[in-house]
Coordinates of C-alpha atoms and ligand atoms in Angstrom, one line a residue:
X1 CA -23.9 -25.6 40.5
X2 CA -23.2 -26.0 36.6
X3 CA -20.1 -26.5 36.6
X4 CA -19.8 -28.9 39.8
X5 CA -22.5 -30.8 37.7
X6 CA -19.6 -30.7 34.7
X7 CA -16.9 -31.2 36.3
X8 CA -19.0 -34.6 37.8
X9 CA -18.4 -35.7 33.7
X10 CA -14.7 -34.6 33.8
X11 CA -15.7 -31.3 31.6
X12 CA -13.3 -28.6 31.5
X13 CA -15.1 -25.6 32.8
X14 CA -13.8 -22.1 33.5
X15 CA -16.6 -19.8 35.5
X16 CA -16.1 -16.2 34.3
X17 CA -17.6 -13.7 36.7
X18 CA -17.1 -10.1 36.5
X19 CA -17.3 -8.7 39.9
X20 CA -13.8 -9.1 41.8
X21 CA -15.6 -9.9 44.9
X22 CA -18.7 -12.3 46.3
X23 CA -21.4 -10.5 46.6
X24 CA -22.1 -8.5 50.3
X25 CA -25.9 -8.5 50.0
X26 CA -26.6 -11.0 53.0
X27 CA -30.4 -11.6 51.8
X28 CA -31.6 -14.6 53.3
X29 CA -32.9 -17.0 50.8
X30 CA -34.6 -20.2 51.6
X31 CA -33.9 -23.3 49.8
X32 CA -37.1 -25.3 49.1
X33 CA -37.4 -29.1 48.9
X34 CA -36.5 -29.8 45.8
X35 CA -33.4 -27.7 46.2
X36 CA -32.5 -29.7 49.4
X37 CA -33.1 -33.2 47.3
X38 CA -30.6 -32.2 44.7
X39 CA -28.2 -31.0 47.3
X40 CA -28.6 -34.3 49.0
X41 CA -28.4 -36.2 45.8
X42 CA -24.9 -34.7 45.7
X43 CA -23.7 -35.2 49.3
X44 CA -23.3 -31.7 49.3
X45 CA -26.7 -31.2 52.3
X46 CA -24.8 -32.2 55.6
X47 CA -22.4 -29.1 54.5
X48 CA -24.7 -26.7 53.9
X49 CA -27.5 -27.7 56.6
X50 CA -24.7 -26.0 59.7
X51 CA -25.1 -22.3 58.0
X52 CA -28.9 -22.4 57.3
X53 CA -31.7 -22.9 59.8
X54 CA -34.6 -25.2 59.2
X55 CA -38.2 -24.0 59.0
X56 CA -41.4 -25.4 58.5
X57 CA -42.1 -26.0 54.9
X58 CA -45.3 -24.9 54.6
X59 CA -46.8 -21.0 54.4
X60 CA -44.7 -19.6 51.9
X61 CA -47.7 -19.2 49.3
X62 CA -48.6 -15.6 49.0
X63 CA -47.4 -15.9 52.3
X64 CA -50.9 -17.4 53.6
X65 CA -50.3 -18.6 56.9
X66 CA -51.3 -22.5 56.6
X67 CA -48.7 -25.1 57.7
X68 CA -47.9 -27.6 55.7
X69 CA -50.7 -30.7 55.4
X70 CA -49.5 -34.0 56.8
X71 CA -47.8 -36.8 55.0
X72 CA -45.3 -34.6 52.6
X73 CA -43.7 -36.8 50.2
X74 CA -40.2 -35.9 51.0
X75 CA -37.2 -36.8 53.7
X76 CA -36.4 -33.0 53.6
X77 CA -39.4 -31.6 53.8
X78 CA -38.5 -28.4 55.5
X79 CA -37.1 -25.5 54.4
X80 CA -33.9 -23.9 55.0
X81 CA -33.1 -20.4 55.6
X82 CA -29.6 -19.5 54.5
X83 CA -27.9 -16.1 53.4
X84 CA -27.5 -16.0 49.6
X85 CA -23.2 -15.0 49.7
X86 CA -23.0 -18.4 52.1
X87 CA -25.1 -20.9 49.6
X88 CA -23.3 -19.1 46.4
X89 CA -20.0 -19.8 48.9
X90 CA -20.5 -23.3 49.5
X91 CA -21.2 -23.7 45.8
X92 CA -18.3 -21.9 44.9
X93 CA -15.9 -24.0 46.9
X94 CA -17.8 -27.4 45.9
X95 CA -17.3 -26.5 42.2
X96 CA -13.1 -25.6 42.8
X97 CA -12.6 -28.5 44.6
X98 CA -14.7 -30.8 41.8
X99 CA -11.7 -28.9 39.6
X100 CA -13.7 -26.0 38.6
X101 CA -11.7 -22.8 37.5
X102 CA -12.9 -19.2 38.3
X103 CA -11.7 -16.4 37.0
X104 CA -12.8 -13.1 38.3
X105 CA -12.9 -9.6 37.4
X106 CA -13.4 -10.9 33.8
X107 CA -16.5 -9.2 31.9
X108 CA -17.7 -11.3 29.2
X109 CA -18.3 -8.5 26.4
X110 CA -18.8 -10.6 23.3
X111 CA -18.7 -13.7 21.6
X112 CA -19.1 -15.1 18.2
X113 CA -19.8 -18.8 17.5
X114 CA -19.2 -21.1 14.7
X115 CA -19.6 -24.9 13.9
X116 CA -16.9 -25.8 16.8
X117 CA -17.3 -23.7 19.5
X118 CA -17.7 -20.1 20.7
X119 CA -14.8 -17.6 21.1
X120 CA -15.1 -15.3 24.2
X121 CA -14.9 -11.8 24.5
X122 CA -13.6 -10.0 27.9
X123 CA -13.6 -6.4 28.6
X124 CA -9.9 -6.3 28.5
X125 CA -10.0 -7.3 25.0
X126 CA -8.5 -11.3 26.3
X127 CA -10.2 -13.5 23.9
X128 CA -11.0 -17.2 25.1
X129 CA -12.0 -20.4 23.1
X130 CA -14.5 -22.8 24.5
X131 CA -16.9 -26.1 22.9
X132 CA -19.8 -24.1 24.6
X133 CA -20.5 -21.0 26.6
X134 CA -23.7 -20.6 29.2
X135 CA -24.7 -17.4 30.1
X136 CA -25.8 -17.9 34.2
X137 CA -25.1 -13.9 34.2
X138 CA -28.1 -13.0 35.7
X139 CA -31.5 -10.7 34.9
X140 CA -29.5 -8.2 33.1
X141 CA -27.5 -10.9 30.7
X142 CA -25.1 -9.8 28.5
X143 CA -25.2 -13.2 26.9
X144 CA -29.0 -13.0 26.7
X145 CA -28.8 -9.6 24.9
X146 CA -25.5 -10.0 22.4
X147 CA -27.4 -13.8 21.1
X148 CA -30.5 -11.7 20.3
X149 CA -33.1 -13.6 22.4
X150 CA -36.1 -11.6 23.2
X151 CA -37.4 -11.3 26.6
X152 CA -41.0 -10.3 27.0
X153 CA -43.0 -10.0 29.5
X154 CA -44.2 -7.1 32.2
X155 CA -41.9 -4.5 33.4
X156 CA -41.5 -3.7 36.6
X157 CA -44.4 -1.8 38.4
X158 CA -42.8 -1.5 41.8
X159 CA -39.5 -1.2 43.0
X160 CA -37.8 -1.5 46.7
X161 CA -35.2 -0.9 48.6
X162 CA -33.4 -3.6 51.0
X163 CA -30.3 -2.7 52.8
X164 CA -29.0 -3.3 56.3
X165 CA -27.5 -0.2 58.7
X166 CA -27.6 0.6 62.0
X167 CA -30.6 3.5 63.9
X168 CA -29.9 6.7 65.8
X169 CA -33.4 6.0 67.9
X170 CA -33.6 3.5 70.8
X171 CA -35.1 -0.1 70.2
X172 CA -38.9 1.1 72.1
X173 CA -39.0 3.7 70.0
X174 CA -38.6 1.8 66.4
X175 CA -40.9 -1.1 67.5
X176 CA -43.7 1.6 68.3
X177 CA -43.7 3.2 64.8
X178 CA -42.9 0.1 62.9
X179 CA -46.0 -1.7 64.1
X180 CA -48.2 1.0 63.0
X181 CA -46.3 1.0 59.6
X182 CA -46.8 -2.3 58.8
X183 CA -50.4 -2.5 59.4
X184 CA -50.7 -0.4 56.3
X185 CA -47.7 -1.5 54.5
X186 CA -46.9 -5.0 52.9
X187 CA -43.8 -3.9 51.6
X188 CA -41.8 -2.4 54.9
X189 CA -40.1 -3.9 57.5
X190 CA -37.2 -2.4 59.9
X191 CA -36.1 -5.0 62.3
X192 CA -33.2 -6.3 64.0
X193 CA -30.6 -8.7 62.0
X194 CA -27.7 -8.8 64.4
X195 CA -25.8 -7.0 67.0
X196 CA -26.7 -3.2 66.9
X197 CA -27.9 -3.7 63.3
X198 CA -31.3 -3.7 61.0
X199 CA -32.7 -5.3 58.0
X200 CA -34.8 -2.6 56.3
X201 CA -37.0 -2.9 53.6
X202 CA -38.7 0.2 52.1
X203 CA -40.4 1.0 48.9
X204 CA -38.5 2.8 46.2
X205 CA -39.5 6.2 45.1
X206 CA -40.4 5.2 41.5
X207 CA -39.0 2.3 39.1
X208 CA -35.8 2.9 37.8
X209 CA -34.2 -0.4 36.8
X210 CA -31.0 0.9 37.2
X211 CA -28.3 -2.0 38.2
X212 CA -26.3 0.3 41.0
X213 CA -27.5 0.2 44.5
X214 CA -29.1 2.8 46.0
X215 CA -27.4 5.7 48.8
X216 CA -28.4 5.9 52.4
X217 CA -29.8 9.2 51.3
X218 CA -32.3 7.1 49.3
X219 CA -33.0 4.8 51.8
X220 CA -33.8 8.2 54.1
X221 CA -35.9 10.1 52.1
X222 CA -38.1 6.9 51.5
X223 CA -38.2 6.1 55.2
X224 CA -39.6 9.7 55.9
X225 CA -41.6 9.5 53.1
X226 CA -43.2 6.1 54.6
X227 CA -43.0 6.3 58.8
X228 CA -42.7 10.0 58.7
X229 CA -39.1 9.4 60.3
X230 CA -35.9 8.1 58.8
X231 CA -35.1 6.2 62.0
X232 CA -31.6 8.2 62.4
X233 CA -30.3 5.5 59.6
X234 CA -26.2 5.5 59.3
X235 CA -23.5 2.9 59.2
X236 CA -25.3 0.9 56.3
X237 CA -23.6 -2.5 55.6
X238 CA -24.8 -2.7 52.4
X239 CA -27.8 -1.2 50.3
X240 CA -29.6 -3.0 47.3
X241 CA -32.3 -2.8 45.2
X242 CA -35.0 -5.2 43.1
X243 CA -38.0 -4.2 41.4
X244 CA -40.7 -7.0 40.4
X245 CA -40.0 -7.0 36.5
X246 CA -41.7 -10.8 35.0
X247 CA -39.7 -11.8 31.9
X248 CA -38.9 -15.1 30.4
X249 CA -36.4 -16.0 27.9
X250 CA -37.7 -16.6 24.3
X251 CA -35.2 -19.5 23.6
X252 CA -32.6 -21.3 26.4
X253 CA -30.3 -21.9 23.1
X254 CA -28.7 -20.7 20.3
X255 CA -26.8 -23.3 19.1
X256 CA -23.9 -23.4 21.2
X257 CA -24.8 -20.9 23.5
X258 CA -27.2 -21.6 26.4
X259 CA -28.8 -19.5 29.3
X260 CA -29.7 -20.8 33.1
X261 CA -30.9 -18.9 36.1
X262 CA -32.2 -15.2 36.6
X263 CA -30.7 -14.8 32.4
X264 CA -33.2 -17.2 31.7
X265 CA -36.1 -16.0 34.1
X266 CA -37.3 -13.3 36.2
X267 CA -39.9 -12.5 38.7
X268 CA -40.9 -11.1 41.8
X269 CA -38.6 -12.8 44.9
X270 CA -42.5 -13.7 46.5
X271 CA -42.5 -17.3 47.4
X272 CA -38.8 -17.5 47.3
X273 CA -38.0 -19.2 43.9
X274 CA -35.6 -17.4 41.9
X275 CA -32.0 -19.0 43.3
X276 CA -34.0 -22.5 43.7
X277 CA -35.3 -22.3 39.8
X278 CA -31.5 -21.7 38.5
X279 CA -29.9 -24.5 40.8
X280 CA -32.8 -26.8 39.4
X281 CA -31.8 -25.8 35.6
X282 CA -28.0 -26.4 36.4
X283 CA -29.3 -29.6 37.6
X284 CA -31.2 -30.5 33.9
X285 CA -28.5 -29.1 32.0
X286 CA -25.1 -30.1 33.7
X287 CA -25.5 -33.9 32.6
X288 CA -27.1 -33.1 29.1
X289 CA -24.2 -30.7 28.0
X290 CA -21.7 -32.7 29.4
X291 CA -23.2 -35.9 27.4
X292 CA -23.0 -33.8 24.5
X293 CA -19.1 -32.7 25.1
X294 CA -18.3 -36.3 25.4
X295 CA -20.1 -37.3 22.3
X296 CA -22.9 -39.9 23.9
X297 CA -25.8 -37.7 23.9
X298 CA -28.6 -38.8 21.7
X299 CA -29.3 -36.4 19.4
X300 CA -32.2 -34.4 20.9
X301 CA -30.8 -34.6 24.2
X302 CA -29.6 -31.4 24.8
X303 CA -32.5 -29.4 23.5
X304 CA -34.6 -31.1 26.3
X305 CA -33.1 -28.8 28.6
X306 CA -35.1 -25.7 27.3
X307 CA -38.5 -28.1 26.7
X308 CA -38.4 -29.4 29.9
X309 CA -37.3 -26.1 31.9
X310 CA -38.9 -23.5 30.2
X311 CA -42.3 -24.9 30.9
X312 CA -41.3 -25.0 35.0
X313 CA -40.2 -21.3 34.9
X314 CA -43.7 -20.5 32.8
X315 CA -45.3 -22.3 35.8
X316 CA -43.2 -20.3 38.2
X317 CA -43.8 -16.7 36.6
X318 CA -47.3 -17.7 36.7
X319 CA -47.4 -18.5 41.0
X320 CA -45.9 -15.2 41.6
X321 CA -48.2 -13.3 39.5
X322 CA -50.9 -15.0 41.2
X323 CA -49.5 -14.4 44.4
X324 CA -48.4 -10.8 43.3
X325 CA -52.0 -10.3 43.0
X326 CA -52.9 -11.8 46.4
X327 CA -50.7 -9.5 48.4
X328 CA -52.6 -6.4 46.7
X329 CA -54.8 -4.3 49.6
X330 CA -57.5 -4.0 47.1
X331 CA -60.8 -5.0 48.5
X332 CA -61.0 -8.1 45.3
X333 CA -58.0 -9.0 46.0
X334 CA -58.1 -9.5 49.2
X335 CA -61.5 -11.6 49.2
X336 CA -59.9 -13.7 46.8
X337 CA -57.0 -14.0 49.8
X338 CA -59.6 -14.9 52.5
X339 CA -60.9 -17.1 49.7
X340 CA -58.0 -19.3 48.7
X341 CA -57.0 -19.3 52.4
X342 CA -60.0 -20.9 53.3
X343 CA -59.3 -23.5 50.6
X344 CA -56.2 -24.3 51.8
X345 CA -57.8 -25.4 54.6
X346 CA -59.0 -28.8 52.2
X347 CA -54.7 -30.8 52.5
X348 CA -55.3 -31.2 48.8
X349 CA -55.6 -27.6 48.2
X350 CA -52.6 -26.8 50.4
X351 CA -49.7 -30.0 49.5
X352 CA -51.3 -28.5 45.5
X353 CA -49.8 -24.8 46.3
X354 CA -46.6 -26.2 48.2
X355 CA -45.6 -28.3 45.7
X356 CA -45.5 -26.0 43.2
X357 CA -43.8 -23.0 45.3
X358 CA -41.0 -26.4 46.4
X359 CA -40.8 -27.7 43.1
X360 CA -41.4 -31.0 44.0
X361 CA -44.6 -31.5 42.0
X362 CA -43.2 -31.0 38.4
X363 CA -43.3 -33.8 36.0
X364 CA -41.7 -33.6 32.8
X365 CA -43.6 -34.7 29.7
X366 CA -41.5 -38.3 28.5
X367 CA -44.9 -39.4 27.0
X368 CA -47.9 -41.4 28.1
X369 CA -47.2 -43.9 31.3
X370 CA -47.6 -44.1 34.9
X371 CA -48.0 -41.3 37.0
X372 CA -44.5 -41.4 38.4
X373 CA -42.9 -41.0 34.9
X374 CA -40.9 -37.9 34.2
X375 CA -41.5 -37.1 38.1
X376 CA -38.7 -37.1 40.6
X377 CA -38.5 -40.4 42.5
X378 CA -38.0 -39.2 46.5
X379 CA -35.0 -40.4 48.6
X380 CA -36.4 -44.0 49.4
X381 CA -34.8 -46.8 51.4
X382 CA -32.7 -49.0 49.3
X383 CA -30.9 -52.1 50.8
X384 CA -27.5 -49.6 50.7
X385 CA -29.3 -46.7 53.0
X386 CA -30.8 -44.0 50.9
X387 CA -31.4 -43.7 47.4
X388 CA -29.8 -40.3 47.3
X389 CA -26.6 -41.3 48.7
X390 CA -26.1 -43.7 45.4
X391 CA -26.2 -40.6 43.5
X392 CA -23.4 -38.5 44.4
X393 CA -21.6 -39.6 40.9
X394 CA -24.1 -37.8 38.5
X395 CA -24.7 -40.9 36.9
X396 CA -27.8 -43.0 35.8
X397 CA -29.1 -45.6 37.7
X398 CA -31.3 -48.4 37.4
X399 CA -33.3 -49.3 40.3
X400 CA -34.2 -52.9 39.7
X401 CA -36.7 -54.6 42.0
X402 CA -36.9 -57.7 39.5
X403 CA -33.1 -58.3 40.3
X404 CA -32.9 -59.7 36.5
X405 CA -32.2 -56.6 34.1
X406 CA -29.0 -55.3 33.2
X407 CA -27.6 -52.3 32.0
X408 CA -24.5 -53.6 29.8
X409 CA -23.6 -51.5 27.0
X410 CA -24.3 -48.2 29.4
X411 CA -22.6 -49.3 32.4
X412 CA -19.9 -46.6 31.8
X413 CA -22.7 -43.8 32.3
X414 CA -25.5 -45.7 34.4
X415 CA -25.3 -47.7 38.2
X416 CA -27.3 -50.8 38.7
X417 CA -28.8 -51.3 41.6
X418 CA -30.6 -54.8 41.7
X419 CA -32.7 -54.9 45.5
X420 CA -35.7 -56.5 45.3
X421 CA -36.6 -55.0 49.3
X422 CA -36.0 -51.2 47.6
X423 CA -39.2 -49.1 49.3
X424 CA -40.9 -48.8 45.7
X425 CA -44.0 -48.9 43.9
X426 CA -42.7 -50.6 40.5
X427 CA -41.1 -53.2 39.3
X428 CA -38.1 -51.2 38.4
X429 CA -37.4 -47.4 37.2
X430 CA -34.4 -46.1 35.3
X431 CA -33.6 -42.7 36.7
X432 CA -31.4 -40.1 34.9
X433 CA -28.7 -37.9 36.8
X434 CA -31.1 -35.4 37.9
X435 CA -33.1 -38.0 39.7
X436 CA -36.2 -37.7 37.4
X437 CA -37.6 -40.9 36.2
X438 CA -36.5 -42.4 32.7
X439 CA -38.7 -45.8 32.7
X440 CA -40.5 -47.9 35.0
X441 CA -40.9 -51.3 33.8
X442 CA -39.9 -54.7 34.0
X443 CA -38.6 -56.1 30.4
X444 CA -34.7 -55.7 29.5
X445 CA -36.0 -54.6 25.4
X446 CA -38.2 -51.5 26.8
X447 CA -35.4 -50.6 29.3
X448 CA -32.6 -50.9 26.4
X449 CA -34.7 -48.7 24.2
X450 CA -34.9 -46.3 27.1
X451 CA -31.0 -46.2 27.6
X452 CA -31.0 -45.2 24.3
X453 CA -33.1 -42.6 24.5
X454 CA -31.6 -41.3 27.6
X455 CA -28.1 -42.1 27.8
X456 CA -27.3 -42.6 23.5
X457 CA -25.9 -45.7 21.6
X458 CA -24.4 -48.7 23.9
X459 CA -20.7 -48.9 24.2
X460 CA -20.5 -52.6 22.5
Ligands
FAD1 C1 -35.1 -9.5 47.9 C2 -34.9 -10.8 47.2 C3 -35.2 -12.0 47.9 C4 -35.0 -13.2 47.2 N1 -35.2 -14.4 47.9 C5 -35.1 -15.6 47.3 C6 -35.4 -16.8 48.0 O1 -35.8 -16.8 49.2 N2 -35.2 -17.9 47.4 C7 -34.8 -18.0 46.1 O2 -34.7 -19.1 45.5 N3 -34.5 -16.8 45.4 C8 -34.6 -15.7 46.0 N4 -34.3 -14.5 45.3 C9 -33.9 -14.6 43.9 C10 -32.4 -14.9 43.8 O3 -31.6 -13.9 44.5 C11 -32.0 -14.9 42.3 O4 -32.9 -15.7 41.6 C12 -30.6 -15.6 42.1 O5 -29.6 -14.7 42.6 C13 -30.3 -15.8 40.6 O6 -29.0 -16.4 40.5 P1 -28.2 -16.3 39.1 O7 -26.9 -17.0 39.4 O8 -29.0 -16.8 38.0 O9 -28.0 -14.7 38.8 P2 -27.2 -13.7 39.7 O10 -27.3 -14.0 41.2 O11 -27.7 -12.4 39.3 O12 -25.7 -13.9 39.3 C14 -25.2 -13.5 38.1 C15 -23.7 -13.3 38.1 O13 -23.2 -13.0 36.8 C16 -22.3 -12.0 36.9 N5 -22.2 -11.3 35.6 C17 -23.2 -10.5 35.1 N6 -22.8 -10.1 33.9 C18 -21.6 -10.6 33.6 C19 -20.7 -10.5 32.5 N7 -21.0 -9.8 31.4 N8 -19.6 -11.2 32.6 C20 -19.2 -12.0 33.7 N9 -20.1 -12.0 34.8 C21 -21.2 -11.4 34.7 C22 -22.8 -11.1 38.0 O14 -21.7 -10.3 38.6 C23 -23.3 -12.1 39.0 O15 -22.4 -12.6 39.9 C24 -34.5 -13.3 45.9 C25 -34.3 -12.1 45.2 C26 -34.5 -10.9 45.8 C27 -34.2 -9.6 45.1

């Protein structure tokens, strides 16, 4: 996602990855609202909406049954189910075809930085030269660890293992024991996922927090040690493992070195957040780095990129502690559960909890103003179609319902759209790339000072 955002601003970017292959975990991850705005914003939604399958957006705190309360604020408010190696595919492509390079089987084993840029280590001793180097390497970051940023937070107290195989027992027989399991059980399912094949989840013997994926023979010995039976398991078709560790990053930056995603943030996959948080921070980043690469960005620009996303993954460690707790069989626990979910019965309570899991209800702190500033403006009807579609480009825009401002001086870096019908309660808003909004006004001095705080000094 960080480098298609790049590559939108014509920055060279070569994506290192150290595993020769895409991943063969097929978890199914579900992209929230927000997720599907940004896609959208790119025109990247009508490719990915054929390989996921939409579900109702609502339910997915502490998994608390409660559908989702009328009137969401969103055209995509759904949410779409999609295996993780198919999204990371799409994105993949997207970001070669935008003129991304990828390079894989490269380890990234060091780096040193100086006053120009950061020279790259691989295992195989190559050494590579770049302006700046992001570290998207997931939980276990070698970037995180060799710049020396701490990650506190609470290890993992549970671990479990996910896999997919096929059963020696017939069908009857494993629905029988599994619905006696799972009465009991919050963290064990064995069900079907395809011809002849099952999904199982199982809890892990202990916590390890070893990278490599478990054996079969694990995955055996856990299943007897849960249903009394290991189902006859063979023929796995791959075997994971993920513990619920909650860790955030002291710093997103070290001069020229920056983190995003999982190397950033980690917590428990409850709510289903994780891949959605990372795409979001690609999404803050990928115009602010590239601004700064091309010499435009005002001077705090990029730093706004860890004080405006490290707050949101706070917030998000926070939900899926809370919800950790919720899911707990203790008797306190689970009168708070009855509790909240008879709150969630007030729509207030519930759209409250959604937003947050969906992302849609963060607002970055641009100073004092009206409620909608430093929020995401949804995809509203312009005299063009659809807001989003005038995004695709990456660029500013000025939505200008006054039909008299202008944006000369920026008009290399920022769209003008003057529509005075544009479904909008303001006069006119200056959004930034990632579809957040900049300024809502209606005087050409208080948008030009906002240009300049946003998108640096005018070209003339
Ligand atoms: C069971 C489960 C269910 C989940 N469900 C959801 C969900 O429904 N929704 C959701 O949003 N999230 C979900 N998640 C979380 C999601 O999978 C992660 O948040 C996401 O994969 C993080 O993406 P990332 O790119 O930051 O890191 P990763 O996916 O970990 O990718 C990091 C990449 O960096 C590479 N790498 C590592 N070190 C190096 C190095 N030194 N040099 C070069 N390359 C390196 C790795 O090989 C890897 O390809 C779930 C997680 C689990 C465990």
């Amino acid at each position: 996602m960080l480098a298609a955002e790049l590559r939108l601003h014509d920055v060279r970017v070569l994506v290192v990855e150290k595993q020769t292959e895409p991943a063969s975990a097929v978890r199914i991850v579900g992209l929230h609202i927000r997720s599907l705005e940004l896609m959208a914003m790119r025109g990247l939604l009508e490719r990915i909406l054929p390989h996921g399958r939409k579900r109702p957006a609502g339910a997915y705190f502490a998994a608390i049954a409660k559908p989702a309360p009328p009137g969401l604020d969103s055209r995509y408010a759904y949410l779409l189910g999609i295996p993780q190696p198919v999204i990371e595919r799409l994105l993949e492509e997207h970001a070669i075809e935008q003129g991304t390079q990828v390079r894989r089987g490269c380890a990234v084993t060091g780096f040193e930085q100086d006053d120009e840029g950061v020279t790259v280590e691989l295992a195989d001793g190559e050494r590579l030269r770049s302006r700046y180097l992001v570290g998207c390497d997931g939980a276990r970051s070698t970037v995180r660890k060799l710049l020396g940023v701490g990650f506190p937070g609470e290890p993992a107290r549970t671990e479990s293992l996910m896999g997919e195989m096929e059963v020696g027992v017939p069908p009857e027989e494993v629905a029988v024991t599994v619905a006696a399991i799972r009465e009991t059980h919050q963290r064990f399912w064995l069900r079907p996922a395809g011809v002849g094949v099952y999904s199982v989840l199982v809890p892990a013997a202990g916590v390890s927090d070893r990278a490599e994926p478990p054996t079969l023979e694990d995955f055996k010995q856990q299943l007897h040690a849960v249903a009394g039976t290991d189902f006859g398991v063979h023929s796995p078709r791959w075997l994971s493992r993920f513990g619920d560790a909650t860790r955030l990053a002291d710093s997103y930056r070290v001069g020229r070195v920056l983190l995003a995603g999982d190397a950033a943030h980690i917590h428990p996959p409850i709510g289903g957040q994780g891949l959605n948080l990372g795409v979001q921070d690609a999404f803050n980043l990928g115009w602010k780095l590239a601004a700064q690469i091309h010499g435009w960005a005002p001077e705090t620009l990029l730093d706004t990129y860890q004080t405006e996303r490290r707050p949101v993954a706070e917030a998000v460690l926070d939900n899926t502690r809370a919800q950790t707790e919720l899911l707990s069989t203790e008797p306190g626990a689970q009168a708070v559960r009855r509790l909240l979910t008879e709150l969630m019965d007030f729509d207030e309570v519930n759209l409250h909890l959604l937003e947050k899991i969906t992302a849609i209800g963060i607002r970055y702190d641009f100073g004092a103003g009206p409620d909608l500033l430093g929020r995401r403006l949804r995809d509203i009807d312009v005299k063009q179609g659809h807001l989003y579609d005038l995004l695709h480009r990456g660029r500013g825009l000025l939505l200008d319902r006054t039909e008299r401002l202008t944006v000369d001086g920026w008009s290399d870096r920022v769209d003008h759209l003057a529509d005075s019908t544009a479904a909008l309660d303001a006069p006119s808003v200056l959004l930034r790339p990632d579809g957040h909004v900049a300024w809502i006004g209606d005087d050409q001095q208080g948008l030009d000072d906002h240009l300049s705080r946003w998108f640096g000094k005018p070209a003339h």
